[in-house]
Amino acid sequence: AQTVTQSQPEMSVQEAETVTLSCTYDTSESDYYLFWYKQPPSRQMILVIRQEAYKQQNATENRFSVNFQKAAKSFSLKISDSQLGDAAMYFCAYGNYGGSQGNLIFGKGTKLSVKP
Amino acid sequence: NAGVTQTPKFQVLKTGQSMTLQCAQDMNHEYMSWYRQDPGMGLRLIHYSVGAGITDQGEVPNGYNVSRSTTEDFPLRLLSAAPSQTSVYFCASSSLSGGARQTQYFGPGTRLLVL
């Protein structure tokens, strides 16, 4: 069974600085999807970024980028120029390409604080 | 475009009561699912559906029932509420094809308290 591990329960960053959130996963599949979701205090789950395992190029979305290391099964999220609005829980998630496609397996989350 | 909607936003139940959490999506997504979120546990899959008339169990299905009679709606039923079902429940949907396949869109959540 696939698993997702986020080893940092809490992280803190100074406003305008850069922070990296870690995520590792375990799977025997070669094709799959990886996601980072943000959950602010409102509790709404917001997609931050998505990566398809067959793509070697790391995904980027404005200030958010990932470092996808397929062989190491690592999928870290880098937030550049951190803003107060980035403070939230961040969840890493894994999705299968075939079979039970659609189902996501989530890590336990990292709580990010942003200091002014 | 409403996306994924959930009702109610908050509910208090007594042990043994039953209720239905409603979920609807207007994106014509084939896939719909229910997750529960507990402190320190992330999100765990309860039940999912890949189309009308097709449902299956996820990681934590006990005590819950689902059906999918239309593409748009995917209600979650608690048959006999227990305090262990106190949680925040999220409904999500995604397309199973196209460039955005697998990307799940979440509803705002339902907070359930079972006394």
mmCIF file of C-alpha atoms in Angstrom:
data_model
loop_
_atom_site.group_PDB
_atom_site.id
_atom_site.type_symbol
_atom_site.label_atom_id
_atom_site.label_comp_id
_atom_site.label_asym_id
_atom_site.label_seq_id
_atom_site.Cartn_x
_atom_site.Cartn_y
_atom_site.Cartn_z
ATOM 1 C CA ALA A 1 0.000 0.000 0.000
ATOM 2 C CA GLN A 2 1.131 3.513 -0.719
ATOM 3 C CA THR A 3 2.092 5.818 2.131
ATOM 4 C CA VAL A 4 2.881 9.517 2.407
ATOM 5 C CA THR A 5 5.094 10.940 5.149
ATOM 6 C CA GLN A 6 5.500 14.562 6.161
ATOM 7 C CA SER A 7 8.241 14.615 8.769
ATOM 8 C CA GLN A 8 7.836 18.261 9.842
ATOM 9 C CA PRO A 9 4.692 18.757 11.979
ATOM 10 C CA GLU A 10 5.411 22.495 12.223
ATOM 11 C CA MET A 11 7.561 25.000 10.364
ATOM 12 C CA SER A 12 8.112 28.718 10.711
ATOM 13 C CA VAL A 13 9.361 31.295 8.211
ATOM 14 C CA GLN A 14 9.986 35.026 8.228
ATOM 15 C CA GLU A 15 7.905 37.095 5.857
ATOM 16 C CA ALA A 16 9.631 37.491 2.443
ATOM 17 C CA GLU A 17 11.944 34.532 3.140
ATOM 18 C CA THR A 18 11.919 31.085 1.527
ATOM 19 C CA VAL A 19 10.793 27.867 3.187
ATOM 20 C CA THR A 20 10.805 24.240 2.051
ATOM 21 C CA LEU A 21 8.305 21.645 3.250
ATOM 22 C CA SER A 22 9.308 17.988 2.987
ATOM 23 C CA CYS A 23 7.312 15.023 1.762
ATOM 24 C CA THR A 24 8.322 11.445 1.054
ATOM 25 C CA TYR A 25 6.148 8.672 -0.274
ATOM 26 C CA ASP A 26 6.291 4.972 -0.877
ATOM 27 C CA THR A 27 4.883 3.241 -3.940
ATOM 28 C CA SER A 28 5.723 0.440 -6.327
ATOM 29 C CA GLU A 29 3.956 2.212 -9.203
ATOM 30 C CA SER A 30 5.834 4.042 -11.946
ATOM 31 C CA ASP A 31 2.990 6.346 -12.997
ATOM 32 C CA TYR A 32 1.222 8.478 -10.413
ATOM 33 C CA TYR A 33 0.366 12.008 -9.363
ATOM 34 C CA LEU A 34 1.569 14.098 -6.457
ATOM 35 C CA PHE A 35 -0.120 17.143 -4.976
ATOM 36 C CA TRP A 36 0.317 19.828 -2.387
ATOM 37 C CA TYR A 37 -2.861 21.184 -0.804
ATOM 38 C CA LYS A 38 -3.131 24.211 1.469
ATOM 39 C CA GLN A 39 -5.667 24.393 4.297
ATOM 40 C CA PRO A 40 -5.998 27.859 5.861
ATOM 41 C CA PRO A 41 -7.969 28.437 9.084
ATOM 42 C CA SER A 42 -11.161 28.540 7.005
ATOM 43 C CA ARG A 43 -10.621 24.778 6.547
ATOM 44 C CA GLN A 44 -11.082 24.957 2.767
ATOM 45 C CA MET A 45 -8.708 22.584 0.939
ATOM 46 C CA ILE A 46 -6.955 24.518 -1.835
ATOM 47 C CA LEU A 47 -4.799 22.937 -4.519
ATOM 48 C CA VAL A 48 -1.342 24.529 -4.534
ATOM 49 C CA ILE A 49 0.515 22.484 -7.111
ATOM 50 C CA ARG A 50 0.372 19.185 -8.983
ATOM 51 C CA GLN A 51 3.103 16.962 -10.446
ATOM 52 C CA GLU A 52 2.776 14.013 -12.802
ATOM 53 C CA ALA A 53 5.423 11.381 -12.143
ATOM 54 C CA TYR A 54 6.249 10.857 -15.818
ATOM 55 C CA LYS A 55 7.264 14.512 -16.183
ATOM 56 C CA GLN A 56 10.880 15.159 -15.266
ATOM 57 C CA GLN A 57 10.386 18.912 -15.109
ATOM 58 C CA ASN A 58 9.469 20.235 -11.678
ATOM 59 C CA ALA A 59 6.095 21.965 -11.487
ATOM 60 C CA THR A 60 5.904 25.655 -10.592
ATOM 61 C CA GLU A 61 2.993 27.962 -9.774
ATOM 62 C CA ASN A 62 4.052 31.560 -9.174
ATOM 63 C CA ARG A 63 5.896 31.568 -5.797
ATOM 64 C CA PHE A 64 5.392 27.836 -5.300
ATOM 65 C CA SER A 65 7.665 25.191 -6.790
ATOM 66 C CA VAL A 66 8.450 21.560 -6.131
ATOM 67 C CA ASN A 67 11.592 19.481 -6.075
ATOM 68 C CA PHE A 68 10.471 16.101 -7.381
ATOM 69 C CA GLN A 69 13.052 13.344 -6.949
ATOM 70 C CA LYS A 70 11.416 10.197 -8.336
ATOM 71 C CA ALA A 71 14.198 7.768 -7.461
ATOM 72 C CA ALA A 72 14.337 9.049 -3.889
ATOM 73 C CA LYS A 73 10.505 9.227 -3.715
ATOM 74 C CA SER A 74 10.719 12.763 -2.465
ATOM 75 C CA PHE A 75 8.392 15.673 -3.269
ATOM 76 C CA SER A 76 9.244 18.879 -1.408
ATOM 77 C CA LEU A 77 7.426 22.209 -1.716
ATOM 78 C CA LYS A 78 9.346 25.480 -1.841
ATOM 79 C CA ILE A 79 7.550 28.709 -1.042
ATOM 80 C CA SER A 80 9.475 31.811 -2.101
ATOM 81 C CA ASP A 81 8.893 35.357 -0.840
ATOM 82 C CA SER A 82 6.612 34.047 1.928
ATOM 83 C CA GLN A 83 3.541 36.109 2.702
ATOM 84 C CA LEU A 84 1.336 36.271 5.782
ATOM 85 C CA GLY A 85 -1.436 34.636 3.764
ATOM 86 C CA ASP A 86 0.716 31.547 3.274
ATOM 87 C CA ALA A 87 0.213 30.605 6.918
ATOM 88 C CA ALA A 88 -1.773 27.356 6.842
ATOM 89 C CA MET A 89 -1.622 23.589 7.076
ATOM 90 C CA TYR A 90 -0.003 22.040 4.031
ATOM 91 C CA PHE A 91 -0.796 18.501 2.982
ATOM 92 C CA CYS A 92 1.154 16.346 0.552
ATOM 93 C CA ALA A 93 -0.951 13.779 -1.331
ATOM 94 C CA TYR A 94 -0.367 10.841 -3.666
ATOM 95 C CA GLY A 95 -2.746 9.584 -6.374
ATOM 96 C CA ASN A 96 -2.560 6.465 -8.518
ATOM 97 C CA TYR A 97 -2.589 6.760 -12.297
ATOM 98 C CA GLY A 98 -4.600 3.598 -12.900
ATOM 99 C CA GLY A 99 -6.493 1.076 -10.806
ATOM 100 C CA SER A 100 -7.984 3.018 -7.888
ATOM 101 C CA GLN A 101 -7.402 6.276 -9.716
ATOM 102 C CA GLY A 102 -9.116 9.158 -8.063
ATOM 103 C CA ASN A 103 -8.280 8.119 -4.520
ATOM 104 C CA LEU A 104 -5.740 10.290 -2.755
ATOM 105 C CA ILE A 105 -3.493 9.291 0.127
ATOM 106 C CA PHE A 106 -2.602 12.224 2.351
ATOM 107 C CA GLY A 107 0.267 12.910 4.691
ATOM 108 C CA LYS A 108 -0.499 14.173 8.180
ATOM 109 C CA GLY A 109 0.326 17.746 7.296
ATOM 110 C CA THR A 110 2.785 20.508 8.160
ATOM 111 C CA LYS A 111 1.602 23.621 9.957
ATOM 112 C CA LEU A 112 3.364 26.665 8.510
ATOM 113 C CA SER A 113 3.594 29.904 10.484
ATOM 114 C CA VAL A 114 4.719 33.149 8.849
ATOM 115 C CA LYS A 115 6.281 35.781 11.091
ATOM 116 C CA PRO A 116 5.937 39.473 10.129
ATOM 117 C CA ASN B 1 -19.704 28.194 -10.862
ATOM 118 C CA ALA B 2 -20.454 26.645 -7.450
ATOM 119 C CA GLY B 3 -17.926 23.777 -7.653
ATOM 120 C CA VAL B 4 -18.447 21.337 -4.762
ATOM 121 C CA THR B 5 -21.060 22.218 -2.163
ATOM 122 C CA GLN B 6 -21.731 20.551 1.178
ATOM 123 C CA THR B 7 -24.558 20.855 3.661
ATOM 124 C CA PRO B 8 -24.818 21.334 6.559
ATOM 125 C CA LYS B 9 -21.726 23.288 7.634
ATOM 126 C CA PHE B 10 -22.063 22.174 11.246
ATOM 127 C CA GLN B 11 -24.151 19.540 12.970
ATOM 128 C CA VAL B 12 -24.535 18.222 16.504
ATOM 129 C CA LEU B 13 -25.881 14.698 16.935
ATOM 130 C CA LYS B 14 -26.625 12.477 19.876
ATOM 131 C CA THR B 15 -25.171 8.981 19.985
ATOM 132 C CA GLY B 16 -27.373 6.601 18.002
ATOM 133 C CA GLN B 17 -28.958 9.230 15.775
ATOM 134 C CA SER B 18 -28.701 8.973 12.022
ATOM 135 C CA MET B 19 -28.151 11.722 9.493
ATOM 136 C CA THR B 20 -27.120 12.390 5.904
ATOM 137 C CA LEU B 21 -24.365 14.733 4.825
ATOM 138 C CA GLN B 22 -25.116 16.197 1.427
ATOM 139 C CA CYS B 23 -22.594 16.763 -1.355
ATOM 140 C CA ALA B 24 -23.160 18.095 -4.850
ATOM 141 C CA GLN B 25 -20.867 19.116 -7.709
ATOM 142 C CA ASP B 26 -21.622 20.966 -10.923
ATOM 143 C CA MET B 27 -18.444 20.141 -12.863
ATOM 144 C CA ASN B 28 -19.735 16.884 -14.394
ATOM 145 C CA HIS B 29 -16.952 14.963 -12.638
ATOM 146 C CA GLU B 30 -17.094 11.186 -12.742
ATOM 147 C CA TYR B 31 -15.243 10.698 -9.471
ATOM 148 C CA MET B 32 -16.567 11.742 -6.054
ATOM 149 C CA SER B 33 -15.342 10.880 -2.597
ATOM 150 C CA TRP B 34 -15.746 11.465 1.114
ATOM 151 C CA TYR B 35 -12.855 12.038 3.522
ATOM 152 C CA ARG B 36 -12.744 12.610 7.221
ATOM 153 C CA GLN B 37 -10.152 14.805 8.897
ATOM 154 C CA ASP B 38 -9.135 14.236 12.481
ATOM 155 C CA PRO B 39 -6.451 16.143 14.402
ATOM 156 C CA GLY B 40 -2.974 14.859 13.563
ATOM 157 C CA MET B 41 -4.331 12.288 11.088
ATOM 158 C CA GLY B 42 -4.537 14.122 7.794
ATOM 159 C CA LEU B 43 -7.456 13.166 5.543
ATOM 160 C CA ARG B 44 -8.641 9.574 5.306
ATOM 161 C CA LEU B 45 -10.848 8.190 2.572
ATOM 162 C CA ILE B 46 -14.259 6.855 3.671
ATOM 163 C CA HIS B 47 -16.050 5.945 0.410
ATOM 164 C CA TYR B 48 -15.715 6.855 -3.229
ATOM 165 C CA SER B 49 -17.560 6.572 -6.511
ATOM 166 C CA VAL B 50 -16.331 6.504 -10.114
ATOM 167 C CA GLY B 51 -19.767 7.100 -11.606
ATOM 168 C CA ALA B 52 -23.505 6.883 -11.039
ATOM 169 C CA GLY B 53 -24.441 3.527 -9.554
ATOM 170 C CA ILE B 54 -20.832 2.634 -8.640
ATOM 171 C CA THR B 55 -19.455 3.008 -5.124
ATOM 172 C CA ASP B 56 -16.630 1.426 -3.179
ATOM 173 C CA GLN B 57 -15.045 1.516 0.256
ATOM 174 C CA GLY B 58 -12.020 3.523 1.218
ATOM 175 C CA GLU B 59 -9.732 3.255 4.217
ATOM 176 C CA VAL B 60 -12.302 3.919 6.994
ATOM 177 C CA PRO B 61 -15.792 2.880 5.759
ATOM 178 C CA ASN B 62 -17.289 1.391 8.927
ATOM 179 C CA GLY B 63 -20.400 3.187 10.175
ATOM 180 C CA TYR B 64 -20.993 5.014 6.896
ATOM 181 C CA ASN B 65 -23.114 4.345 3.848
ATOM 182 C CA VAL B 66 -23.140 5.990 0.416
ATOM 183 C CA SER B 67 -25.070 5.826 -2.823
ATOM 184 C CA ARG B 68 -24.717 7.610 -6.151
ATOM 185 C CA SER B 69 -27.896 7.850 -8.160
ATOM 186 C CA THR B 70 -26.797 10.874 -10.225
ATOM 187 C CA THR B 71 -23.485 12.278 -11.442
ATOM 188 C CA GLU B 72 -23.992 15.418 -9.369
ATOM 189 C CA ASP B 73 -24.861 14.081 -5.900
ATOM 190 C CA PHE B 74 -23.015 11.837 -3.461
ATOM 191 C CA PRO B 75 -24.608 11.783 0.019
ATOM 192 C CA LEU B 76 -22.918 10.224 3.038
ATOM 193 C CA ARG B 77 -25.139 8.537 5.610
ATOM 194 C CA LEU B 78 -24.276 7.929 9.225
ATOM 195 C CA LEU B 79 -26.408 4.989 10.268
ATOM 196 C CA SER B 80 -26.027 5.220 14.057
ATOM 197 C CA ALA B 81 -23.747 8.046 15.126
ATOM 198 C CA ALA B 82 -20.954 7.356 17.613
ATOM 199 C CA PRO B 83 -18.622 9.814 19.401
ATOM 200 C CA SER B 84 -15.739 8.363 17.335
ATOM 201 C CA GLN B 85 -17.393 9.875 14.265
ATOM 202 C CA THR B 86 -16.846 13.388 15.571
ATOM 203 C CA SER B 87 -14.752 14.866 12.787
ATOM 204 C CA VAL B 88 -14.654 17.246 9.854
ATOM 205 C CA TYR B 89 -15.990 15.662 6.677
ATOM 206 C CA PHE B 90 -14.918 16.709 3.208
ATOM 207 C CA CYS B 91 -16.491 15.818 -0.089
ATOM 208 C CA ALA B 92 -14.315 15.999 -3.207
ATOM 209 C CA SER B 93 -14.678 15.429 -6.921
ATOM 210 C CA SER B 94 -12.370 15.042 -9.899
ATOM 211 C CA SER B 95 -12.347 14.221 -13.547
ATOM 212 C CA LEU B 96 -10.923 10.831 -14.525
ATOM 213 C CA SER B 97 -9.800 12.043 -17.942
ATOM 214 C CA GLY B 98 -8.194 15.014 -19.568
ATOM 215 C CA GLY B 99 -5.391 17.276 -18.480
ATOM 216 C CA ALA B 100 -6.793 17.889 -15.006
ATOM 217 C CA ARG B 101 -7.490 14.243 -14.275
ATOM 218 C CA GLN B 102 -7.013 13.228 -10.677
ATOM 219 C CA THR B 103 -6.954 16.793 -9.376
ATOM 220 C CA GLN B 104 -9.529 16.755 -6.597
ATOM 221 C CA TYR B 105 -11.683 19.758 -5.816
ATOM 222 C CA PHE B 106 -12.956 19.925 -2.268
ATOM 223 C CA GLY B 107 -16.125 21.202 -0.693
ATOM 224 C CA PRO B 108 -15.955 23.550 2.321
ATOM 225 C CA GLY B 109 -16.390 20.714 4.838
ATOM 226 C CA THR B 110 -18.975 19.703 7.425
ATOM 227 C CA ARG B 111 -18.051 19.774 11.095
ATOM 228 C CA LEU B 112 -19.833 17.010 12.980
ATOM 229 C CA LEU B 113 -20.003 16.693 16.754
ATOM 230 C CA VAL B 114 -21.459 13.508 18.240
ATOM 231 C CA LEU B 115 -22.319 13.694 21.916
#
